[in-house]
PDB file of N, CA and C in Angstrom:
ATOM      1  N   MET A   1      -0.479   4.794 -13.568  1.00 65.00           N
ATOM      2  CA  MET A   1      -0.067   6.094 -13.059  1.00 65.00           C
ATOM      3  C   MET A   1       0.826   5.895 -11.840  1.00 65.00           C
ATOM      4  N   GLU A   2       1.850   6.705 -11.736  1.00 75.00           N
ATOM      5  CA  GLU A   2       2.819   6.587 -10.647  1.00 75.00           C
ATOM      6  C   GLU A   2       2.760   7.802  -9.727  1.00 75.00           C
ATOM      7  N   PHE A   3       3.013   7.547  -8.456  1.00 81.00           N
ATOM      8  CA  PHE A   3       3.101   8.608  -7.463  1.00 81.00           C
ATOM      9  C   PHE A   3       4.275   8.292  -6.561  1.00 81.00           C
ATOM     10  N   ALA A   4       5.309   9.069  -6.637  1.00 82.00           N
ATOM     11  CA  ALA A   4       6.466   8.974  -5.738  1.00 82.00           C
ATOM     12  C   ALA A   4       7.028   7.559  -5.615  1.00 82.00           C
ATOM     13  N   GLY A   5       7.225   6.905  -6.750  1.00 87.00           N
ATOM     14  CA  GLY A   5       7.820   5.568  -6.737  1.00 87.00           C
ATOM     15  C   GLY A   5       6.847   4.440  -6.481  1.00 87.00           C
ATOM     16  N   ILE A   6       5.556   4.751  -6.455  1.00 90.00           N
ATOM     17  CA  ILE A   6       4.515   3.730  -6.280  1.00 90.00           C
ATOM     18  C   ILE A   6       3.589   3.808  -7.484  1.00 90.00           C
ATOM     19  N   GLU A   7       3.378   2.661  -8.115  1.00 92.00           N
ATOM     20  CA  GLU A   7       2.541   2.612  -9.310  1.00 92.00           C
ATOM     21  C   GLU A   7       1.479   1.529  -9.145  1.00 92.00           C
ATOM     22  N   VAL A   8       0.248   1.857  -9.521  1.00 92.00           N
ATOM     23  CA  VAL A   8      -0.820   0.860  -9.522  1.00 92.00           C
ATOM     24  C   VAL A   8      -0.684   0.060 -10.807  1.00 92.00           C
ATOM     25  N   ILE A   9      -0.416  -1.230 -10.660  1.00 95.00           N
ATOM     26  CA  ILE A   9      -0.285  -2.117 -11.810  1.00 95.00           C
ATOM     27  C   ILE A   9      -1.657  -2.610 -12.244  1.00 95.00           C
ATOM     28  N   GLN A  10      -2.441  -3.013 -11.254  1.00 94.00           N
ATOM     29  CA  GLN A  10      -3.762  -3.557 -11.526  1.00 94.00           C
ATOM     30  C   GLN A  10      -4.641  -3.290 -10.322  1.00 94.00           C
ATOM     31  N   SER A  11      -5.908  -3.034 -10.575  1.00 93.00           N
ATOM     32  CA  SER A  11      -6.839  -2.784  -9.493  1.00 93.00           C
ATOM     33  C   SER A  11      -8.202  -3.353  -9.864  1.00 93.00           C
ATOM     34  N   GLN A  12      -8.777  -4.064  -8.938  1.00 94.00           N
ATOM     35  CA  GLN A  12     -10.147  -4.551  -9.077  1.00 94.00           C
ATOM     36  C   GLN A  12     -10.737  -4.565  -7.680  1.00 94.00           C
ATOM     37  N   PRO A  13     -12.059  -4.617  -7.545  1.00 93.00           N
ATOM     38  CA  PRO A  13     -12.639  -4.584  -6.201  1.00 93.00           C
ATOM     39  C   PRO A  13     -12.036  -5.655  -5.294  1.00 93.00           C
ATOM     40  N   GLY A  14     -11.481  -5.215  -4.184  1.00 95.00           N
ATOM     41  CA  GLY A  14     -10.913  -6.118  -3.197  1.00 95.00           C
ATOM     42  C   GLY A  14      -9.456  -6.473  -3.401  1.00 95.00           C
ATOM     43  N   GLU A  15      -8.846  -5.980  -4.473  1.00 96.00           N
ATOM     44  CA  GLU A  15      -7.442  -6.293  -4.748  1.00 96.00           C
ATOM     45  C   GLU A  15      -6.768  -5.147  -5.481  1.00 96.00           C
ATOM     46  N   VAL A  16      -5.563  -4.829  -5.036  1.00 95.00           N
ATOM     47  CA  VAL A  16      -4.740  -3.854  -5.748  1.00 95.00           C
ATOM     48  C   VAL A  16      -3.316  -4.399  -5.802  1.00 95.00           C
ATOM     49  N   ASN A  17      -2.702  -4.268  -6.964  1.00 96.00           N
ATOM     50  CA  ASN A  17      -1.321  -4.697  -7.174  1.00 96.00           C
ATOM     51  C   ASN A  17      -0.490  -3.455  -7.466  1.00 96.00           C
ATOM     52  N   LEU A  18       0.579  -3.298  -6.701  1.00 95.00           N
ATOM     53  CA  LEU A  18       1.408  -2.100  -6.791  1.00 95.00           C
ATOM     54  C   LEU A  18       2.844  -2.459  -7.134  1.00 95.00           C
ATOM     55  N   ALA A  19       3.476  -1.592  -7.889  1.00 97.00           N
ATOM     56  CA  ALA A  19       4.928  -1.626  -8.053  1.00 97.00           C
ATOM     57  C   ALA A  19       5.457  -0.570  -7.084  1.00 97.00           C
ATOM     58  N   VAL A  20       6.378  -0.982  -6.221  1.00 96.00           N
ATOM     59  CA  VAL A  20       6.921  -0.081  -5.203  1.00 96.00           C
ATOM     60  C   VAL A  20       8.434  -0.082  -5.380  1.00 96.00           C
ATOM     61  N   SER A  21       8.965   1.009  -5.921  1.00 94.00           N
ATOM     62  CA  SER A  21      10.388   1.033  -6.263  1.00 94.00           C
ATOM     63  C   SER A  21      11.277   0.744  -5.053  1.00 94.00           C
ATOM     64  N   ARG A  22      10.913   1.227  -3.896  1.00 94.00           N
ATOM     65  CA  ARG A  22      11.725   1.020  -2.689  1.00 94.00           C
ATOM     66  C   ARG A  22      11.739  -0.448  -2.239  1.00 94.00           C
ATOM     67  N   LEU A  23      10.756  -1.209  -2.648  1.00 96.00           N
ATOM     68  CA  LEU A  23      10.636  -2.609  -2.266  1.00 96.00           C
ATOM     69  C   LEU A  23      11.621  -3.514  -3.006  1.00 96.00           C
ATOM     70  N   LYS A  24      11.975  -3.116  -4.230  1.00 96.00           N
ATOM     71  CA  LYS A  24      12.800  -3.975  -5.082  1.00 96.00           C
ATOM     72  C   LYS A  24      14.175  -4.224  -4.455  1.00 96.00           C
ATOM     73  N   GLY A  25      14.451  -5.514  -4.228  1.00 97.00           N
ATOM     74  CA  GLY A  25      15.744  -5.916  -3.704  1.00 97.00           C
ATOM     75  C   GLY A  25      15.923  -5.747  -2.210  1.00 97.00           C
ATOM     76  N   ASP A  26      14.895  -5.295  -1.508  1.00 97.00           N
ATOM     77  CA  ASP A  26      15.021  -5.026  -0.077  1.00 97.00           C
ATOM     78  C   ASP A  26      14.094  -5.961   0.707  1.00 97.00           C
ATOM     79  N   HIS A  27      14.612  -7.113   1.091  1.00 97.00           N
ATOM     80  CA  HIS A  27      13.810  -8.125   1.787  1.00 97.00           C
ATOM     81  C   HIS A  27      13.369  -7.660   3.172  1.00 97.00           C
ATOM     82  N   GLU A  28      14.208  -6.897   3.856  1.00 97.00           N
ATOM     83  CA  GLU A  28      13.825  -6.378   5.174  1.00 97.00           C
ATOM     84  C   GLU A  28      12.668  -5.400   5.066  1.00 97.00           C
ATOM     85  N   PHE A  29      12.732  -4.502   4.076  1.00 97.00           N
ATOM     86  CA  PHE A  29      11.637  -3.557   3.870  1.00 97.00           C
ATOM     87  C   PHE A  29      10.362  -4.305   3.489  1.00 97.00           C
ATOM     88  N   ALA A  30      10.482  -5.353   2.674  1.00 97.00           N
ATOM     89  CA  ALA A  30       9.318  -6.156   2.272  1.00 97.00           C
ATOM     90  C   ALA A  30       8.647  -6.779   3.493  1.00 97.00           C
ATOM     91  N   ALA A  31       9.448  -7.288   4.428  1.00 98.00           N
ATOM     92  CA  ALA A  31       8.897  -7.899   5.640  1.00 98.00           C
ATOM     93  C   ALA A  31       8.195  -6.851   6.505  1.00 98.00           C
ATOM     94  N   GLU A  32       8.816  -5.680   6.646  1.00 97.00           N
ATOM     95  CA  GLU A  32       8.191  -4.612   7.437  1.00 97.00           C
ATOM     96  C   GLU A  32       6.917  -4.121   6.764  1.00 97.00           C
ATOM     97  N   PHE A  33       6.952  -3.962   5.443  1.00 97.00           N
ATOM     98  CA  PHE A  33       5.783  -3.542   4.674  1.00 97.00           C
ATOM     99  C   PHE A  33       4.628  -4.509   4.942  1.00 97.00           C
ATOM    100  N   LYS A  34       4.917  -5.802   4.828  1.00 98.00           N
ATOM    101  CA  LYS A  34       3.882  -6.824   5.040  1.00 98.00           C
ATOM    102  C   LYS A  34       3.336  -6.766   6.465  1.00 98.00           C
ATOM    103  N   ALA A  35       4.206  -6.689   7.443  1.00 98.00           N
ATOM    104  CA  ALA A  35       3.774  -6.681   8.837  1.00 98.00           C
ATOM    105  C   ALA A  35       2.907  -5.465   9.146  1.00 98.00           C
ATOM    106  N   ARG A  36       3.337  -4.310   8.722  1.00 97.00           N
ATOM    107  CA  ARG A  36       2.601  -3.083   9.051  1.00 97.00           C
ATOM    108  C   ARG A  36       1.250  -3.010   8.339  1.00 97.00           C
ATOM    109  N   PHE A  37       1.226  -3.347   7.052  1.00 96.00           N
ATOM    110  CA  PHE A  37      -0.041  -3.272   6.322  1.00 96.00           C
ATOM    111  C   PHE A  37      -0.989  -4.394   6.734  1.00 96.00           C
ATOM    112  N   SER A  38      -0.464  -5.559   7.067  1.00 97.00           N
ATOM    113  CA  SER A  38      -1.312  -6.678   7.504  1.00 97.00           C
ATOM    114  C   SER A  38      -2.034  -6.362   8.814  1.00 97.00           C
ATOM    115  N   ALA A  39      -1.489  -5.468   9.596  1.00 97.00           N
ATOM    116  CA  ALA A  39      -2.082  -5.112  10.887  1.00 97.00           C
ATOM    117  C   ALA A  39      -3.255  -4.144  10.764  1.00 97.00           C
ATOM    118  N   ILE A  40      -3.505  -3.625   9.586  1.00 96.00           N
ATOM    119  CA  ILE A  40      -4.576  -2.642   9.387  1.00 96.00           C
ATOM    120  C   ILE A  40      -5.897  -3.359   9.170  1.00 96.00           C
ATOM    121  N   ASN A  41      -6.907  -2.953   9.942  1.00 95.00           N
ATOM    122  CA  ASN A  41      -8.246  -3.518   9.791  1.00 95.00           C
ATOM    123  C   ASN A  41      -8.757  -3.275   8.370  1.00 95.00           C
ATOM    124  N   GLY A  42      -9.193  -4.330   7.727  1.00 95.00           N
ATOM    125  CA  GLY A  42      -9.708  -4.223   6.358  1.00 95.00           C
ATOM    126  C   GLY A  42      -8.736  -4.753   5.331  1.00 95.00           C
ATOM    127  N   ILE A  43      -7.478  -4.901   5.705  1.00 97.00           N
ATOM    128  CA  ILE A  43      -6.503  -5.509   4.799  1.00 97.00           C
ATOM    129  C   ILE A  43      -6.410  -6.985   5.177  1.00 97.00           C
ATOM    130  N   ASN A  44      -6.764  -7.835   4.226  1.00 97.00           N
ATOM    131  CA  ASN A  44      -6.857  -9.269   4.488  1.00 97.00           C
ATOM    132  C   ASN A  44      -5.569 -10.022   4.175  1.00 97.00           C
ATOM    133  N   GLN A  45      -4.820  -9.548   3.198  1.00 98.00           N
ATOM    134  CA  GLN A  45      -3.593 -10.246   2.801  1.00 98.00           C
ATOM    135  C   GLN A  45      -2.654  -9.259   2.122  1.00 98.00           C
ATOM    136  N   VAL A  46      -1.371  -9.389   2.413  1.00 98.00           N
ATOM    137  CA  VAL A  46      -0.330  -8.565   1.799  1.00 98.00           C
ATOM    138  C   VAL A  46       0.778  -9.506   1.352  1.00 98.00           C
ATOM    139  N   GLU A  47       1.093  -9.485   0.062  1.00 98.00           N
ATOM    140  CA  GLU A  47       2.126 -10.373  -0.475  1.00 98.00           C
ATOM    141  C   GLU A  47       3.161  -9.560  -1.249  1.00 98.00           C
ATOM    142  N   PRO A  48       4.203  -9.102  -0.571  1.00 98.00           N
ATOM    143  CA  PRO A  48       5.252  -8.362  -1.274  1.00 98.00           C
ATOM    144  C   PRO A  48       6.201  -9.321  -2.007  1.00 98.00           C
ATOM    145  N   ASP A  49       6.707  -8.858  -3.129  1.00 98.00           N
ATOM    146  CA  ASP A  49       7.698  -9.609  -3.908  1.00 98.00           C
ATOM    147  C   ASP A  49       8.906  -8.696  -4.097  1.00 98.00           C
ATOM    148  N   PRO A  50       9.898  -8.818  -3.198  1.00 97.00           N
ATOM    149  CA  PRO A  50      11.052  -7.911  -3.284  1.00 97.00           C
ATOM    150  C   PRO A  50      11.924  -8.157  -4.515  1.00 97.00           C
ATOM    151  N   ILE A  51      11.787  -9.287  -5.146  1.00 97.00           N
ATOM    152  CA  ILE A  51      12.559  -9.535  -6.365  1.00 97.00           C
ATOM    153  C   ILE A  51      12.020  -8.685  -7.508  1.00 97.00           C
ATOM    154  N   ARG A  52      10.706  -8.626  -7.633  1.00 97.00           N
ATOM    155  CA  ARG A  52      10.082  -7.831  -8.703  1.00 97.00           C
ATOM    156  C   ARG A  52       9.742  -6.408  -8.261  1.00 97.00           C
ATOM    157  N   GLY A  53       9.761  -6.155  -6.956  1.00 97.00           N
ATOM    158  CA  GLY A  53       9.409  -4.824  -6.464  1.00 97.00           C
ATOM    159  C   GLY A  53       7.917  -4.565  -6.537  1.00 97.00           C
ATOM    160  N   GLU A  54       7.133  -5.615  -6.310  1.00 98.00           N
ATOM    161  CA  GLU A  54       5.685  -5.506  -6.404  1.00 98.00           C
ATOM    162  C   GLU A  54       5.035  -6.044  -5.136  1.00 98.00           C
ATOM    163  N   VAL A  55       3.798  -5.628  -4.926  1.00 98.00           N
ATOM    164  CA  VAL A  55       3.034  -6.117  -3.777  1.00 98.00           C
ATOM    165  C   VAL A  55       1.571  -6.262  -4.176  1.00 98.00           C
ATOM    166  N   MET A  56       0.963  -7.357  -3.729  1.00 98.00           N
ATOM    167  CA  MET A  56      -0.463  -7.583  -3.919  1.00 98.00           C
ATOM    168  C   MET A  56      -1.137  -7.380  -2.572  1.00 98.00           C
ATOM    169  N   VAL A  57      -2.217  -6.611  -2.568  1.00 97.00           N
ATOM    170  CA  VAL A  57      -2.965  -6.361  -1.346  1.00 97.00           C
ATOM    171  C   VAL A  57      -4.418  -6.750  -1.586  1.00 97.00           C
ATOM    172  N   LEU A  58      -4.920  -7.664  -0.751  1.00 98.00           N
ATOM    173  CA  LEU A  58      -6.331  -8.029  -0.767  1.00 98.00           C
ATOM    174  C   LEU A  58      -6.992  -7.311   0.402  1.00 98.00           C
ATOM    175  N   TYR A  59      -8.153  -6.719   0.165  1.00 96.00           N
ATOM    176  CA  TYR A  59      -8.777  -5.905   1.200  1.00 96.00           C
ATOM    177  C   TYR A  59     -10.293  -5.985   1.127  1.00 96.00           C
ATOM    178  N   ASN A  60     -10.919  -5.567   2.225  1.00 95.00           N
ATOM    179  CA  ASN A  60     -12.360  -5.416   2.316  1.00 95.00           C
ATOM    180  C   ASN A  60     -12.629  -3.916   2.304  1.00 95.00           C
ATOM    181  N   LYS A  61     -13.226  -3.431   1.232  1.00 91.00           N
ATOM    182  CA  LYS A  61     -13.377  -1.981   1.058  1.00 91.00           C
ATOM    183  C   LYS A  61     -14.182  -1.334   2.188  1.00 91.00           C
ATOM    184  N   LYS A  62     -15.240  -1.993   2.626  1.00 91.00           N
ATOM    185  CA  LYS A  62     -16.072  -1.399   3.678  1.00 91.00           C
ATOM    186  C   LYS A  62     -15.257  -1.194   4.957  1.00 91.00           C
ATOM    187  N   GLU A  63     -14.463  -2.202   5.332  1.00 92.00           N
ATOM    188  CA  GLU A  63     -13.644  -2.092   6.540  1.00 92.00           C
ATOM    189  C   GLU A  63     -12.468  -1.133   6.341  1.00 92.00           C
ATOM    190  N   LEU A  64     -11.859  -1.194   5.167  1.00 88.00           N
ATOM    191  CA  LEU A  64     -10.664  -0.388   4.913  1.00 88.00           C
ATOM    192  C   LEU A  64     -10.973   1.098   4.848  1.00 88.00           C
ATOM    193  N   THR A  65     -12.191   1.455   4.488  1.00 85.00           N
ATOM    194  CA  THR A  65     -12.538   2.870   4.376  1.00 85.00           C
ATOM    195  C   THR A  65     -13.158   3.431   5.654  1.00 85.00           C
ATOM    196  N   SER A  66     -13.087   2.677   6.755  1.00 89.00           N
ATOM    197  CA  SER A  66     -13.534   3.225   8.036  1.00 89.00           C
ATOM    198  C   SER A  66     -12.501   4.271   8.489  1.00 89.00           C
ATOM    199  N   MET A  67     -12.914   5.163   9.335  1.00 88.00           N
ATOM    200  CA  MET A  67     -12.018   6.236   9.783  1.00 88.00           C
ATOM    201  C   MET A  67     -10.775   5.673  10.469  1.00 88.00           C
ATOM    202  N   SER A  68     -10.936   4.658  11.307  1.00 91.00           N
ATOM    203  CA  SER A  68      -9.774   4.120  12.013  1.00 91.00           C
ATOM    204  C   SER A  68      -8.789   3.462  11.049  1.00 91.00           C
ATOM    205  N   SER A  69      -9.299   2.771  10.038  1.00 89.00           N
ATOM    206  CA  SER A  69      -8.412   2.140   9.056  1.00 89.00           C
ATOM    207  C   SER A  69      -7.723   3.187   8.193  1.00 89.00           C
ATOM    208  N   LEU A  70      -8.440   4.230   7.823  1.00 86.00           N
ATOM    209  CA  LEU A  70      -7.822   5.291   7.013  1.00 86.00           C
ATOM    210  C   LEU A  70      -6.706   5.988   7.791  1.00 86.00           C
ATOM    211  N   LEU A  71      -6.924   6.216   9.070  1.00 88.00           N
ATOM    212  CA  LEU A  71      -5.871   6.819   9.895  1.00 88.00           C
ATOM    213  C   LEU A  71      -4.680   5.871  10.028  1.00 88.00           C
ATOM    214  N   ALA A  72      -4.950   4.580  10.166  1.00 92.00           N
ATOM    215  CA  ALA A  72      -3.867   3.599  10.246  1.00 92.00           C
ATOM    216  C   ALA A  72      -3.088   3.548   8.930  1.00 92.00           C
ATOM    217  N   LEU A  73      -3.777   3.642   7.797  1.00 88.00           N
ATOM    218  CA  LEU A  73      -3.105   3.685   6.493  1.00 88.00           C
ATOM    219  C   LEU A  73      -2.185   4.899   6.406  1.00 88.00           C
ATOM    220  N   LYS A  74      -2.710   6.055   6.805  1.00 87.00           N
ATOM    221  CA  LYS A  74      -1.912   7.281   6.763  1.00 87.00           C
ATOM    222  C   LYS A  74      -0.671   7.142   7.636  1.00 87.00           C
ATOM    223  N   ASP A  75      -0.843   6.622   8.845  1.00 91.00           N
ATOM    224  CA  ASP A  75       0.294   6.449   9.753  1.00 91.00           C
ATOM    225  C   ASP A  75       1.317   5.454   9.197  1.00 91.00           C
ATOM    226  N   THR A  76       0.829   4.383   8.581  1.00 92.00           N
ATOM    227  CA  THR A  76       1.722   3.373   8.006  1.00 92.00           C
ATOM    228  C   THR A  76       2.511   3.944   6.840  1.00 92.00           C
ATOM    229  N   PHE A  77       1.828   4.661   5.955  1.00 88.00           N
ATOM    230  CA  PHE A  77       2.532   5.298   4.839  1.00 88.00           C
ATOM    231  C   PHE A  77       3.547   6.314   5.352  1.00 88.00           C
ATOM    232  N   SER A  78       3.174   7.083   6.363  1.00 89.00           N
ATOM    233  CA  SER A  78       4.094   8.080   6.925  1.00 89.00           C
ATOM    234  C   SER A  78       5.340   7.427   7.496  1.00 89.00           C
ATOM    235  N   HIS A  79       5.165   6.281   8.144  1.00 92.00           N
ATOM    236  CA  HIS A  79       6.299   5.580   8.737  1.00 92.00           C
ATOM    237  C   HIS A  79       7.211   4.976   7.664  1.00 92.00           C
ATOM    238  N   LEU A  80       6.603   4.289   6.692  1.00 92.00           N
ATOM    239  CA  LEU A  80       7.396   3.590   5.678  1.00 92.00           C
ATOM    240  C   LEU A  80       7.964   4.513   4.608  1.00 92.00           C
ATOM    241  N   PHE A  81       7.264   5.604   4.343  1.00 90.00           N
ATOM    242  CA  PHE A  81       7.675   6.540   3.298  1.00 90.00           C
ATOM    243  C   PHE A  81       7.658   7.970   3.853  1.00 90.00           C
ATOM    244  N   PRO A  82       8.563   8.288   4.789  1.00 90.00           N
ATOM    245  CA  PRO A  82       8.520   9.611   5.430  1.00 90.00           C
ATOM    246  C   PRO A  82       8.743  10.775   4.462  1.00 90.00           C
ATOM    247  N   GLU A  83       9.347  10.498   3.328  1.00 88.00           N
ATOM    248  CA  GLU A  83       9.605  11.554   2.345  1.00 88.00           C
ATOM    249  C   GLU A  83       8.373  11.917   1.521  1.00 88.00           C
ATOM    250  N   ILE A  84       7.310  11.149   1.656  1.00 85.00           N
ATOM    251  CA  ILE A  84       6.094  11.353   0.861  1.00 85.00           C
ATOM    252  C   ILE A  84       5.005  11.952   1.737  1.00 85.00           C
ATOM    253  N   ASP A  85       4.235  12.861   1.186  1.00 85.00           N
ATOM    254  CA  ASP A  85       3.067  13.401   1.872  1.00 85.00           C
ATOM    255  C   ASP A  85       2.015  12.292   1.910  1.00 85.00           C
ATOM    256  N   ALA A  86       1.831  11.675   3.072  1.00 76.00           N
ATOM    257  CA  ALA A  86       0.951  10.515   3.210  1.00 76.00           C
ATOM    258  C   ALA A  86      -0.486  10.834   2.848  1.00 76.00           C
ATOM    259  N   PHE A  87      -0.941  12.034   3.146  1.00 75.00           N
ATOM    260  CA  PHE A  87      -2.311  12.409   2.808  1.00 75.00           C
ATOM    261  C   PHE A  87      -2.492  12.444   1.287  1.00 75.00           C
ATOM    262  N   ARG A  88      -1.538  13.030   0.581  1.00 82.00           N
ATOM    263  CA  ARG A  88      -1.632  13.066  -0.886  1.00 82.00           C
ATOM    264  C   ARG A  88      -1.556  11.664  -1.480  1.00 82.00           C
ATOM    265  N   LEU A  89      -0.697  10.824  -0.919  1.00 78.00           N
ATOM    266  CA  LEU A  89      -0.580   9.451  -1.394  1.00 78.00           C
ATOM    267  C   LEU A  89      -1.888   8.698  -1.165  1.00 78.00           C
ATOM    268  N   ALA A  90      -2.465   8.824   0.024  1.00 73.00           N
ATOM    269  CA  ALA A  90      -3.723   8.141   0.326  1.00 73.00           C
ATOM    270  C   ALA A  90      -4.848   8.629  -0.582  1.00 73.00           C
ATOM    271  N   THR A  91      -4.877   9.920  -0.834  1.00 76.00           N
ATOM    272  CA  THR A  91      -5.884  10.474  -1.742  1.00 76.00           C
ATOM    273  C   THR A  91      -5.715   9.899  -3.142  1.00 76.00           C
ATOM    274  N   TRP A  92      -4.477   9.818  -3.602  1.00 79.00           N
ATOM    275  CA  TRP A  92      -4.187   9.247  -4.924  1.00 79.00           C
ATOM    276  C   TRP A  92      -4.606   7.781  -4.973  1.00 79.00           C
ATOM    277  N   LEU A  93      -4.241   6.990  -3.959  1.00 75.00           N
ATOM    278  CA  LEU A  93      -4.574   5.573  -3.936  1.00 75.00           C
ATOM    279  C   LEU A  93      -6.079   5.330  -3.818  1.00 75.00           C
ATOM    280  N   SER A  94      -6.804   6.242  -3.183  1.00 75.00           N
ATOM    281  CA  SER A  94      -8.241   6.047  -2.989  1.00 75.00           C
ATOM    282  C   SER A  94      -8.991   5.959  -4.311  1.00 75.00           C
ATOM    283  N   ARG A  95      -8.407   6.444  -5.380  1.00 78.00           N
ATOM    284  CA  ARG A  95      -9.055   6.323  -6.698  1.00 78.00           C
ATOM    285  C   ARG A  95      -9.055   4.887  -7.196  1.00 78.00           C
ATOM    286  N   TYR A  96      -8.235   4.045  -6.604  1.00 77.00           N
ATOM    287  CA  TYR A  96      -8.098   2.674  -7.077  1.00 77.00           C
ATOM    288  C   TYR A  96      -8.723   1.632  -6.164  1.00 77.00           C
ATOM    289  N   ILE A  97      -9.215   2.043  -4.996  1.00 76.00           N
ATOM    290  CA  ILE A  97      -9.832   1.056  -4.104  1.00 76.00           C
ATOM    291  C   ILE A  97     -11.306   1.353  -3.921  1.00 76.00           C
TER     292      ILE A  97
END
């Protein structure tokens, strides 16, 4: 299922793989994506692939679903994807983590 250019490719406990249309071919955006998401408590590893337009995120669900981490996720999505309603995106993604 896709939401505003972001698609969940695969999801299992502690890992989600996304196709992010904006990531494809944009190495600078990939670096910023990695830096911003890596700084969020509960996210253990972020591996963007700007050639394929995909990203793998390893996370700790208990830490990632804390209020401070959820607010950080919302702020990060708002910064990287200002055209998207970050709350709706986070709600959509929460079905996969």
